mmCIF file with all atom_site columns, N, CA and C in Angstrom:
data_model
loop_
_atom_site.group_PDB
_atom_site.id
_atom_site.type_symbol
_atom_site.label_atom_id
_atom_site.label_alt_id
_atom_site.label_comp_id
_atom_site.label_asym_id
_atom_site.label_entity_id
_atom_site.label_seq_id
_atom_site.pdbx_PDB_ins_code
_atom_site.Cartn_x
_atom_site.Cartn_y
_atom_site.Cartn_z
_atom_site.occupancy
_atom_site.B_iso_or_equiv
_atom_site.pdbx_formal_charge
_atom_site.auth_seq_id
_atom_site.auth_comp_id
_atom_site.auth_asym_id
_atom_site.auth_atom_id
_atom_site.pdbx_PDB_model_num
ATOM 1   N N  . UNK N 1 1  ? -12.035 0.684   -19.176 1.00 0.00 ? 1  UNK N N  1
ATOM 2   C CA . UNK N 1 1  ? -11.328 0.835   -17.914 1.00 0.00 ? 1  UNK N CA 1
ATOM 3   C C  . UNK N 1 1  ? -10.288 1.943   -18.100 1.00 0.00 ? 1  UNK N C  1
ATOM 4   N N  . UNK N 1 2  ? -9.958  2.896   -17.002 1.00 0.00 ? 2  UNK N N  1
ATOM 5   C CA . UNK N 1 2  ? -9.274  4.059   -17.345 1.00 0.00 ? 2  UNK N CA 1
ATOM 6   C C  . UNK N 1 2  ? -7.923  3.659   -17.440 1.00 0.00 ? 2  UNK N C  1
ATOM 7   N N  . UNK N 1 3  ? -6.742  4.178   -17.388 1.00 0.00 ? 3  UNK N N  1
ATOM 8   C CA . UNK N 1 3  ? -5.453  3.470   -17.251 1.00 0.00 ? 3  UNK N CA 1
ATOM 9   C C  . UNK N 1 3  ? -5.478  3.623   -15.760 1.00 0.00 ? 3  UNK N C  1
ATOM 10  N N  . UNK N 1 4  ? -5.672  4.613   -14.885 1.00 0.00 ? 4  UNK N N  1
ATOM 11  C CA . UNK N 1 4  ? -5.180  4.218   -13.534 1.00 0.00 ? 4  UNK N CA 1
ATOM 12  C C  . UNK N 1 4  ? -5.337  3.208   -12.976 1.00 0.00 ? 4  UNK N C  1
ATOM 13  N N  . UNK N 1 5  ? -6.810  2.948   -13.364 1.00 0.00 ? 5  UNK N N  1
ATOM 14  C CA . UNK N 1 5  ? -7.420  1.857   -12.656 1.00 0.00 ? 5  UNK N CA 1
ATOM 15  C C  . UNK N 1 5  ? -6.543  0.431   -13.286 1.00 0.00 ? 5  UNK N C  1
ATOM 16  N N  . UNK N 1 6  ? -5.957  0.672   -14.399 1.00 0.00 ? 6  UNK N N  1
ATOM 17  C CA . UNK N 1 6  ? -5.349  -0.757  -15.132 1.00 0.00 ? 6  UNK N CA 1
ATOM 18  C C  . UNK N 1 6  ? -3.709  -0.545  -14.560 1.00 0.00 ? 6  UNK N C  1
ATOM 19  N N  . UNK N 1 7  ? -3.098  0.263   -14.217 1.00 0.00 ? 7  UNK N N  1
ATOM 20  C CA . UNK N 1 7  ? -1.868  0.202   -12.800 1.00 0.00 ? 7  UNK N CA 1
ATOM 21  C C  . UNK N 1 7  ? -2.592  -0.005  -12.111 1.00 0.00 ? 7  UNK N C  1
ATOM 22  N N  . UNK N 1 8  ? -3.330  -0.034  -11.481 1.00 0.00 ? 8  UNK N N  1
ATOM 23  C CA . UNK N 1 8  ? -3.609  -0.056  -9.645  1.00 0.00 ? 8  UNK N CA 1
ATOM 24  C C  . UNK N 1 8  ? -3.659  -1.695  -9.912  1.00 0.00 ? 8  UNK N C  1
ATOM 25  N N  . UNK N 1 9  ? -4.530  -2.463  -10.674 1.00 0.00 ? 9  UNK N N  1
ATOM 26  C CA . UNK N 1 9  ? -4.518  -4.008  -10.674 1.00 0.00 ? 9  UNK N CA 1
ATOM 27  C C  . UNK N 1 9  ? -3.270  -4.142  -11.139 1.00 0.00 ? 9  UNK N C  1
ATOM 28  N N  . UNK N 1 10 ? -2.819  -4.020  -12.074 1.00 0.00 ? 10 UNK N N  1
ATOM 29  C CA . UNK N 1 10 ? -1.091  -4.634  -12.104 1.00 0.00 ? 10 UNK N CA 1
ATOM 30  C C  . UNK N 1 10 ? -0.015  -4.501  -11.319 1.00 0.00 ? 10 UNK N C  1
ATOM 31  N N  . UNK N 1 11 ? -0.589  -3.119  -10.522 1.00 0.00 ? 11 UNK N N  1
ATOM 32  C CA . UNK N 1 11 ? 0.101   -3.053  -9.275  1.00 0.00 ? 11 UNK N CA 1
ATOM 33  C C  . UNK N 1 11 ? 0.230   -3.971  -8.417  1.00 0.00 ? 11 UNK N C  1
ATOM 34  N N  . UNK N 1 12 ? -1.604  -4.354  -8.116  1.00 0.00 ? 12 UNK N N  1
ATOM 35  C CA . UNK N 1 12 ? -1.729  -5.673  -7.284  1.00 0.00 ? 12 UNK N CA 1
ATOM 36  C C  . UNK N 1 12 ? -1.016  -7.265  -7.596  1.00 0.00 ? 12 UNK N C  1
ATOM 37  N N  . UNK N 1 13 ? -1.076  -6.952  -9.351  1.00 0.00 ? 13 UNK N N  1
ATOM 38  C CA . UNK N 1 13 ? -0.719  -8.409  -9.628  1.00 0.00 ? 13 UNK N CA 1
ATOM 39  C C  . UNK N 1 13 ? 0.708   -8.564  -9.634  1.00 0.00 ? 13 UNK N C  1
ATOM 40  N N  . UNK N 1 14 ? 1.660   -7.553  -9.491  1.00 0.00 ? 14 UNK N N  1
ATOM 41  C CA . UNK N 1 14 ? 3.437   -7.562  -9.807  1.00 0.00 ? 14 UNK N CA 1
ATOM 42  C C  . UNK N 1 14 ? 4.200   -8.406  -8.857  1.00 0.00 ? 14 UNK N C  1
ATOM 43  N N  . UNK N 1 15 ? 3.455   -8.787  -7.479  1.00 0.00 ? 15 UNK N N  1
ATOM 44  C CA . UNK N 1 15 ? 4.546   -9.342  -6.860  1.00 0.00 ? 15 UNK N CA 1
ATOM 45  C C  . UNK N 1 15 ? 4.373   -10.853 -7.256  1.00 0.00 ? 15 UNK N C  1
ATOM 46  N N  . UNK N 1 16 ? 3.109   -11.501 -7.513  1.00 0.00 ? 16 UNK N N  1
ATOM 47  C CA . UNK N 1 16 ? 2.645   -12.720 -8.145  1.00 0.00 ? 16 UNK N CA 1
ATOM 48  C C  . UNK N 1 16 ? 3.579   -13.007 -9.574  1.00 0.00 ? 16 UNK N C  1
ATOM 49  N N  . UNK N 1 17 ? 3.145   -11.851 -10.184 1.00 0.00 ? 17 UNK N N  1
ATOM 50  C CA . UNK N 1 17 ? 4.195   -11.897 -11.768 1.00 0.00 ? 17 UNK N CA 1
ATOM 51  C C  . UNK N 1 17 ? 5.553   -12.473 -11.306 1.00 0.00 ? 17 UNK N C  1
ATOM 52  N N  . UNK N 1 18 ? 5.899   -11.426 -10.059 1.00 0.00 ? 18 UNK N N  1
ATOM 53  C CA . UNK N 1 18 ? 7.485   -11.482 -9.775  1.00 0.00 ? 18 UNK N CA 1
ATOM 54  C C  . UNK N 1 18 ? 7.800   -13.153 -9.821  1.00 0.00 ? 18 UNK N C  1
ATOM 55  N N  . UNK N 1 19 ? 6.859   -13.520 -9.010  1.00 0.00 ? 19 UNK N N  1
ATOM 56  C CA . UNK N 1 19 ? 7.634   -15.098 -8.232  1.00 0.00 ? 19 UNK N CA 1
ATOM 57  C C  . UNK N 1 19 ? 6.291   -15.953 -9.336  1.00 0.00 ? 19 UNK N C  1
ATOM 58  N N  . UNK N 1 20 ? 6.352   -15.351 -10.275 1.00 0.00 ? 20 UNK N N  1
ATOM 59  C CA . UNK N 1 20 ? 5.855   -16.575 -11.555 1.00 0.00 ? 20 UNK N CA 1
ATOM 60  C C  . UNK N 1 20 ? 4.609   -17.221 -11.363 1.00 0.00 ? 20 UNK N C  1
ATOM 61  N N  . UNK N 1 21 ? 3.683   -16.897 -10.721 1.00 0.00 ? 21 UNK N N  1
ATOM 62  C CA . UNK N 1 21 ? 2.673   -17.822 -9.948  1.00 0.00 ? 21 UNK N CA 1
ATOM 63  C C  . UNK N 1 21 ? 1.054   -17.082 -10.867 1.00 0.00 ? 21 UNK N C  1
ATOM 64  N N  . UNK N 1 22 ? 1.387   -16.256 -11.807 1.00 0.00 ? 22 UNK N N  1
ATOM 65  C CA . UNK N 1 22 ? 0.055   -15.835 -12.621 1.00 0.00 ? 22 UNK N CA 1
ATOM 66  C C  . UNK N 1 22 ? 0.337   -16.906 -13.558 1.00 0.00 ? 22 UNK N C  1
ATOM 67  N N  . UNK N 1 23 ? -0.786  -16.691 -14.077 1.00 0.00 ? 23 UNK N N  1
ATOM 68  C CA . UNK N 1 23 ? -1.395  -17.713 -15.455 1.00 0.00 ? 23 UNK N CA 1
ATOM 69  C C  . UNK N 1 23 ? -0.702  -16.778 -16.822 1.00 0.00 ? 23 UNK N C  1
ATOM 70  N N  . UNK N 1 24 ? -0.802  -17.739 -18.129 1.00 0.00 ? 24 UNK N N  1
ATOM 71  C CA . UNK N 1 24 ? -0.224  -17.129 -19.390 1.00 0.00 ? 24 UNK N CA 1
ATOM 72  C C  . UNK N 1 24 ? -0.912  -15.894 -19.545 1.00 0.00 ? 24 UNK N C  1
ATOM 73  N N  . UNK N 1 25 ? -2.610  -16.162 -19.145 1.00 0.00 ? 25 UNK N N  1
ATOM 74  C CA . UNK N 1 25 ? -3.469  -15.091 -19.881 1.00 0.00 ? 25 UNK N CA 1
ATOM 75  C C  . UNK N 1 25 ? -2.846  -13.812 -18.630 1.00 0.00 ? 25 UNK N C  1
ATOM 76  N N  . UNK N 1 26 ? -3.016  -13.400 -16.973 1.00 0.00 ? 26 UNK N N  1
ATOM 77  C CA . UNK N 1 26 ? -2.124  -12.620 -17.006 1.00 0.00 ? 26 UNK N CA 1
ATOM 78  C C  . UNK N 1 26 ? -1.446  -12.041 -17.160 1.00 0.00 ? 26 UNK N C  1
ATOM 79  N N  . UNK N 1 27 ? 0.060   -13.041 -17.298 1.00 0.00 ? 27 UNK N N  1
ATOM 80  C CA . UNK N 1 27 ? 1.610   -12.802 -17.787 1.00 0.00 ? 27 UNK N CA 1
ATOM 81  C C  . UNK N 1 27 ? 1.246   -11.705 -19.103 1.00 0.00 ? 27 UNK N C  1
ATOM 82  N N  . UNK N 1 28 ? 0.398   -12.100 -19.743 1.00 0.00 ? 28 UNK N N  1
ATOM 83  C CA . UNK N 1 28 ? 0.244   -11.279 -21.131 1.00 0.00 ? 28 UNK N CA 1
ATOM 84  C C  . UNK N 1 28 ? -0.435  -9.802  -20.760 1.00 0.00 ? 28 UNK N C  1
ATOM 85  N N  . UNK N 1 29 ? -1.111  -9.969  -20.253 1.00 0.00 ? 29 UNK N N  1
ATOM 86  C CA . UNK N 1 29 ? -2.136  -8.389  -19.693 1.00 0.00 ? 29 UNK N CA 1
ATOM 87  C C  . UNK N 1 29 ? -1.344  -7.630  -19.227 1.00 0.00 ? 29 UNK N C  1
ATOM 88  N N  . UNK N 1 30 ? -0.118  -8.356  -18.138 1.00 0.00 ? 30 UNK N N  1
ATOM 89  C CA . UNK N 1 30 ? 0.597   -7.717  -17.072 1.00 0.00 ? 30 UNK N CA 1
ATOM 90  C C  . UNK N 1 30 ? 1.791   -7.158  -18.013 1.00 0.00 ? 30 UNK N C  1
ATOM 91  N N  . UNK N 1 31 ? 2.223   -8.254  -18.617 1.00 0.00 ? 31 UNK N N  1
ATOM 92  C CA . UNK N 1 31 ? 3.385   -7.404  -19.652 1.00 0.00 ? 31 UNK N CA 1
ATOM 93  C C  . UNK N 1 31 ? 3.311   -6.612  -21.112 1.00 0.00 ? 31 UNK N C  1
ATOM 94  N N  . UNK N 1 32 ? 1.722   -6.733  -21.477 1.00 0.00 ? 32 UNK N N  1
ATOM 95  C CA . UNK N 1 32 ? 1.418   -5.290  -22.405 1.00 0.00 ? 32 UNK N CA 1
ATOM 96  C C  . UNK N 1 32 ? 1.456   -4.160  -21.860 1.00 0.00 ? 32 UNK N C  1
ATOM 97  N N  . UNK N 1 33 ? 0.960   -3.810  -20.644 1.00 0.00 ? 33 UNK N N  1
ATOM 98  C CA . UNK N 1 33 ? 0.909   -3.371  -20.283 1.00 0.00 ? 33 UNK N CA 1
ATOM 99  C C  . UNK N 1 33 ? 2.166   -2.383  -19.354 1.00 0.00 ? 33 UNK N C  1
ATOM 100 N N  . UNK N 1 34 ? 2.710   -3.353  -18.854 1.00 0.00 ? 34 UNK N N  1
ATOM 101 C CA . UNK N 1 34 ? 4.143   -2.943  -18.703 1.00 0.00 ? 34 UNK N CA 1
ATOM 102 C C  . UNK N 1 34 ? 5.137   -2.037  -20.078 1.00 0.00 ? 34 UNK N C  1
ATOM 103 N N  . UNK N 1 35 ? 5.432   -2.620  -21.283 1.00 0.00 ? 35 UNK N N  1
ATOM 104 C CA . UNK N 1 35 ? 5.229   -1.933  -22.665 1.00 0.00 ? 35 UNK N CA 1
ATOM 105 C C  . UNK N 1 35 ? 4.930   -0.353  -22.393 1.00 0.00 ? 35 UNK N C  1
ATOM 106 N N  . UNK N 1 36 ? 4.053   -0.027  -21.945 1.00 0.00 ? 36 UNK N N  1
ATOM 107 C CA . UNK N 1 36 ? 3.839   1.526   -22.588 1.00 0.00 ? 36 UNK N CA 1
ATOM 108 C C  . UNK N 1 36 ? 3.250   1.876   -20.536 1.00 0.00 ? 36 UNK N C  1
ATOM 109 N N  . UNK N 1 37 ? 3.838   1.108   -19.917 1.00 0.00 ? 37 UNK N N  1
ATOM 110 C CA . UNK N 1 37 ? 3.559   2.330   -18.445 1.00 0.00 ? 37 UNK N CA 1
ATOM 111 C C  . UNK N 1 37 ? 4.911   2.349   -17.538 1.00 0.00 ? 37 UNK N C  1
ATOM 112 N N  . UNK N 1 38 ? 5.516   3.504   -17.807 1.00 0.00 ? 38 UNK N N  1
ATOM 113 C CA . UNK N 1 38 ? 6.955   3.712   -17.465 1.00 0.00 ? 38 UNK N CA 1
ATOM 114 C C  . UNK N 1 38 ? 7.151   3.819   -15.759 1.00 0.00 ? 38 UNK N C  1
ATOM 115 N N  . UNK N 1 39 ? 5.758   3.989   -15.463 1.00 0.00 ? 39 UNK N N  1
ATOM 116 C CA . UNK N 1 39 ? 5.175   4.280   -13.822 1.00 0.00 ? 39 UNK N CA 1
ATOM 117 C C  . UNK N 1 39 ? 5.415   2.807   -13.230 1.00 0.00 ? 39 UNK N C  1
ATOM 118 N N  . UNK N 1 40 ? 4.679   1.836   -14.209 1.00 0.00 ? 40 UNK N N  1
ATOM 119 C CA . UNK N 1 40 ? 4.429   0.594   -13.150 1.00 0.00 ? 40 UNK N CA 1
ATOM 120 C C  . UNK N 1 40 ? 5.951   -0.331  -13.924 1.00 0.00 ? 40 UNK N C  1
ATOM 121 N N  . UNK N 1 41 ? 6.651   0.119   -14.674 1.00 0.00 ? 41 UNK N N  1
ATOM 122 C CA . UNK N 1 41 ? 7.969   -0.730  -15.488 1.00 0.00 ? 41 UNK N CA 1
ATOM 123 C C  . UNK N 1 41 ? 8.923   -0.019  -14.169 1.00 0.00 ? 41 UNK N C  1
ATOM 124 N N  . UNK N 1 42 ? 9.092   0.941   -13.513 1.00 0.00 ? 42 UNK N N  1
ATOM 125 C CA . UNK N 1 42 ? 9.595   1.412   -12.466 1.00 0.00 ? 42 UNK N CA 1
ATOM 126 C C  . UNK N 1 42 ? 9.487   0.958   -11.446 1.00 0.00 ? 42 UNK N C  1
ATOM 127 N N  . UNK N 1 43 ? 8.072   0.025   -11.241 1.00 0.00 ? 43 UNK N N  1
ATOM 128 C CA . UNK N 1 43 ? 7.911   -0.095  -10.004 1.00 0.00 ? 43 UNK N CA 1
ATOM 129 C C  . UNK N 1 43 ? 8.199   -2.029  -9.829  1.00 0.00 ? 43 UNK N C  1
ATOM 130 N N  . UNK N 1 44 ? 8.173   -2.127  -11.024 1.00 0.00 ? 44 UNK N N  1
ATOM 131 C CA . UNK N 1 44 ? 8.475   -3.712  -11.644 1.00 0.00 ? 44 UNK N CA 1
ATOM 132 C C  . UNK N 1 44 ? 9.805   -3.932  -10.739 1.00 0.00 ? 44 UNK N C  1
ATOM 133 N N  . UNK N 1 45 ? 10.760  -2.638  -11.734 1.00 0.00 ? 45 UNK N N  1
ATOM 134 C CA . UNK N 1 45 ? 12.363  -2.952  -11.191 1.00 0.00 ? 45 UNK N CA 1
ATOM 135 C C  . UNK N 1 45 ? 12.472  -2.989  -10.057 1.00 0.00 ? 45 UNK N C  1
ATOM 136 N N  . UNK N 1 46 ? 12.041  -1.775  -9.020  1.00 0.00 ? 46 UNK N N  1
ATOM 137 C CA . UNK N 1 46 ? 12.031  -1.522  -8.099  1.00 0.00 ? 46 UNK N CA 1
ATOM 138 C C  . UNK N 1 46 ? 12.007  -2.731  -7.117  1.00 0.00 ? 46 UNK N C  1
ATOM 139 N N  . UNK N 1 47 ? 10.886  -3.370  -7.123  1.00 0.00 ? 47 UNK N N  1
ATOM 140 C CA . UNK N 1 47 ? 10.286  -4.595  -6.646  1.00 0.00 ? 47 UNK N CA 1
ATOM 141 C C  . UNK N 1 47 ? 11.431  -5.671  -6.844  1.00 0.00 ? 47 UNK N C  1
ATOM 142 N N  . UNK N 1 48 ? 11.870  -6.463  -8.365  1.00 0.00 ? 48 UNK N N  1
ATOM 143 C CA . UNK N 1 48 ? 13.166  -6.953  -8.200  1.00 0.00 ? 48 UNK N CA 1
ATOM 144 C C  . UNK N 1 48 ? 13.952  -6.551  -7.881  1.00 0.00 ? 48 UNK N C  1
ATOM 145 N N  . UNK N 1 49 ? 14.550  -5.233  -7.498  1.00 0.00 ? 49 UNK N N  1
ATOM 146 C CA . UNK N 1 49 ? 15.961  -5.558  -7.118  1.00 0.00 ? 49 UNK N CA 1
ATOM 147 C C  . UNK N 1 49 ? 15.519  -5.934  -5.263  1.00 0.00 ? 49 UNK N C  1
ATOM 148 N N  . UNK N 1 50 ? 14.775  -5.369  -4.649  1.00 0.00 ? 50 UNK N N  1
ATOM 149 C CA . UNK N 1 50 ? 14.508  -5.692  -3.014  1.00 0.00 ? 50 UNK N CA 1
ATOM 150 C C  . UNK N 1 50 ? 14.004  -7.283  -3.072  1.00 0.00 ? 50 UNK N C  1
ATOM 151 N N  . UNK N 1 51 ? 13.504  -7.824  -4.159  1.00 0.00 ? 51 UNK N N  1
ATOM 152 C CA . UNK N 1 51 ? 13.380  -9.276  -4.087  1.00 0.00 ? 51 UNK N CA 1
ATOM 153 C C  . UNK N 1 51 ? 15.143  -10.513 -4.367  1.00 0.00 ? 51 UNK N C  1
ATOM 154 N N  . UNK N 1 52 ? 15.593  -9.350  -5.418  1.00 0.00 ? 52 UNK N N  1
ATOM 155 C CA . UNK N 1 52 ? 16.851  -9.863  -5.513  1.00 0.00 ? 52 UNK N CA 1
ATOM 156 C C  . UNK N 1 52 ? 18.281  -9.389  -4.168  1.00 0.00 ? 52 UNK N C  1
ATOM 157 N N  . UNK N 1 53 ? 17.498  -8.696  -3.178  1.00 0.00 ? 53 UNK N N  1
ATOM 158 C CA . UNK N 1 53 ? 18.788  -8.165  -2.374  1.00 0.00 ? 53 UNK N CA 1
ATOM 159 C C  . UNK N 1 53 ? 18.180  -9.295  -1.098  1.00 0.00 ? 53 UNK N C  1
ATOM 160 N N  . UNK N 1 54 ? 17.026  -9.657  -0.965  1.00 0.00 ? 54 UNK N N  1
ATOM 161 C CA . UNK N 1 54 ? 16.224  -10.380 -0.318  1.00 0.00 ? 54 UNK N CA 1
ATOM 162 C C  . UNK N 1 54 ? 16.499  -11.470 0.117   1.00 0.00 ? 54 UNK N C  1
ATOM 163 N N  . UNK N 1 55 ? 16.923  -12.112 -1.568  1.00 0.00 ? 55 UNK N N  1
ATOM 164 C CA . UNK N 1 55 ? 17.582  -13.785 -1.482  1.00 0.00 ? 55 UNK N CA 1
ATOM 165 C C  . UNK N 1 55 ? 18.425  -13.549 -1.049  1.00 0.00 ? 55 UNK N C  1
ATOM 166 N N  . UNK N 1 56 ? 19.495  -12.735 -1.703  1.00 0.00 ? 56 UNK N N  1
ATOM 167 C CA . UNK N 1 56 ? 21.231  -12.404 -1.328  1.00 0.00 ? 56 UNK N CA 1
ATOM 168 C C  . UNK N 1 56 ? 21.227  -12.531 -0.132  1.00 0.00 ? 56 UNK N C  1
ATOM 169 N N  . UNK N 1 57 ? 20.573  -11.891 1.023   1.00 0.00 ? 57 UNK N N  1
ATOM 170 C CA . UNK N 1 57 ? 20.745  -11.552 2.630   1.00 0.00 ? 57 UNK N CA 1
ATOM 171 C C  . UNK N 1 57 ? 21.202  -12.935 3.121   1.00 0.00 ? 57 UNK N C  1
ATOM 172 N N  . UNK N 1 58 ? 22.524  -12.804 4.003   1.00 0.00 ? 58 UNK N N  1
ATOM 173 C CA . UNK N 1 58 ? 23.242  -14.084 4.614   1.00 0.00 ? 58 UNK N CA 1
ATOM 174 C C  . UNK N 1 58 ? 22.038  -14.559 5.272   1.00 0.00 ? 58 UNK N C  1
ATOM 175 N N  . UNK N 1 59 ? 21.748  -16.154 5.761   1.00 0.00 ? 59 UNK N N  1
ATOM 176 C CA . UNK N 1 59 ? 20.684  -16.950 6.474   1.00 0.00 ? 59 UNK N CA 1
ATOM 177 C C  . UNK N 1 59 ? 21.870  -16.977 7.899   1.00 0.00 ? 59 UNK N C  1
ATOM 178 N N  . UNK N 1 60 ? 21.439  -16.345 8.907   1.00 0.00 ? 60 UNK N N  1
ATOM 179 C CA . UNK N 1 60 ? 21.826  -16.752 9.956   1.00 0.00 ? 60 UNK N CA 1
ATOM 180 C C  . UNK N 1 60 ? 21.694  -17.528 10.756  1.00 0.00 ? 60 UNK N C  1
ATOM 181 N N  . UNK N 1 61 ? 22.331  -17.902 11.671  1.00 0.00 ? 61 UNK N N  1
ATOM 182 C CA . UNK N 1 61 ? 21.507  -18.812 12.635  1.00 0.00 ? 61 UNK N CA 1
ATOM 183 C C  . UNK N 1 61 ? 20.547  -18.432 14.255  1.00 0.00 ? 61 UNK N C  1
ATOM 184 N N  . UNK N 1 62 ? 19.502  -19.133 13.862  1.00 0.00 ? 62 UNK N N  1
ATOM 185 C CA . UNK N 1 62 ? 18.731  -18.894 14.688  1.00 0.00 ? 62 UNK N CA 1
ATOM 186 C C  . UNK N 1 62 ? 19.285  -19.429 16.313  1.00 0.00 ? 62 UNK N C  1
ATOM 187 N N  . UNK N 1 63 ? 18.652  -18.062 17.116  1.00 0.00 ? 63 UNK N N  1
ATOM 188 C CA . UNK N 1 63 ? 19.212  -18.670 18.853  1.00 0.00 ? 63 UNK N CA 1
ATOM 189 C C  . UNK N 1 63 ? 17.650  -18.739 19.172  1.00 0.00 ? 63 UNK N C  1
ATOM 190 N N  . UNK N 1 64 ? 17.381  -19.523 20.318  1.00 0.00 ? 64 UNK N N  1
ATOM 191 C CA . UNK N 1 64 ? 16.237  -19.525 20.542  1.00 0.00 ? 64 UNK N CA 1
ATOM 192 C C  . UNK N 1 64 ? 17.039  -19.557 22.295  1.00 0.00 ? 64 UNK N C  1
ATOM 193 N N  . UNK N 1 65 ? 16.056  -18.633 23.387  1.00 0.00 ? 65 UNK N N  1
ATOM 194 C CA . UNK N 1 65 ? 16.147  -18.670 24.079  1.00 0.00 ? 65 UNK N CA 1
ATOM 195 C C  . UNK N 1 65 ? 16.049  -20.275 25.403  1.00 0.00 ? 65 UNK N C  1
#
């Protein structure tokens, strides 16, 4: 498998990684891999911090007409 093609699936799999919901054998593929691709370790962070500014956002209250 080429490397692009091995970002483009970890691409797919990062937001799953994010919120913990892959399996060990994953977690392991996804984070060797992470290791030596500075492209998709960028896009890792990227992804947490908008997941971490996400939670932060005040819960308002809903009006319903």
């Amino acid at each position: 498998m080429n490397e692009q093609t091995v970002c483009n699936i970890v691409e797919d799999l990062l937001p799953n990684y994010l919120e913990r919901l892959t399996s060990e054998e994953t977690n392991r593929f996804v984070g060797e891999h992470l290791e030596g691709c500075e492209r998709c370790r960028k896009l890792l962070e990227a992804m947490s911090a908008d997941l971490r500014s996400d939670r932060k956002a005040p819960k308002g209250e809903l009006k319903f007409l």
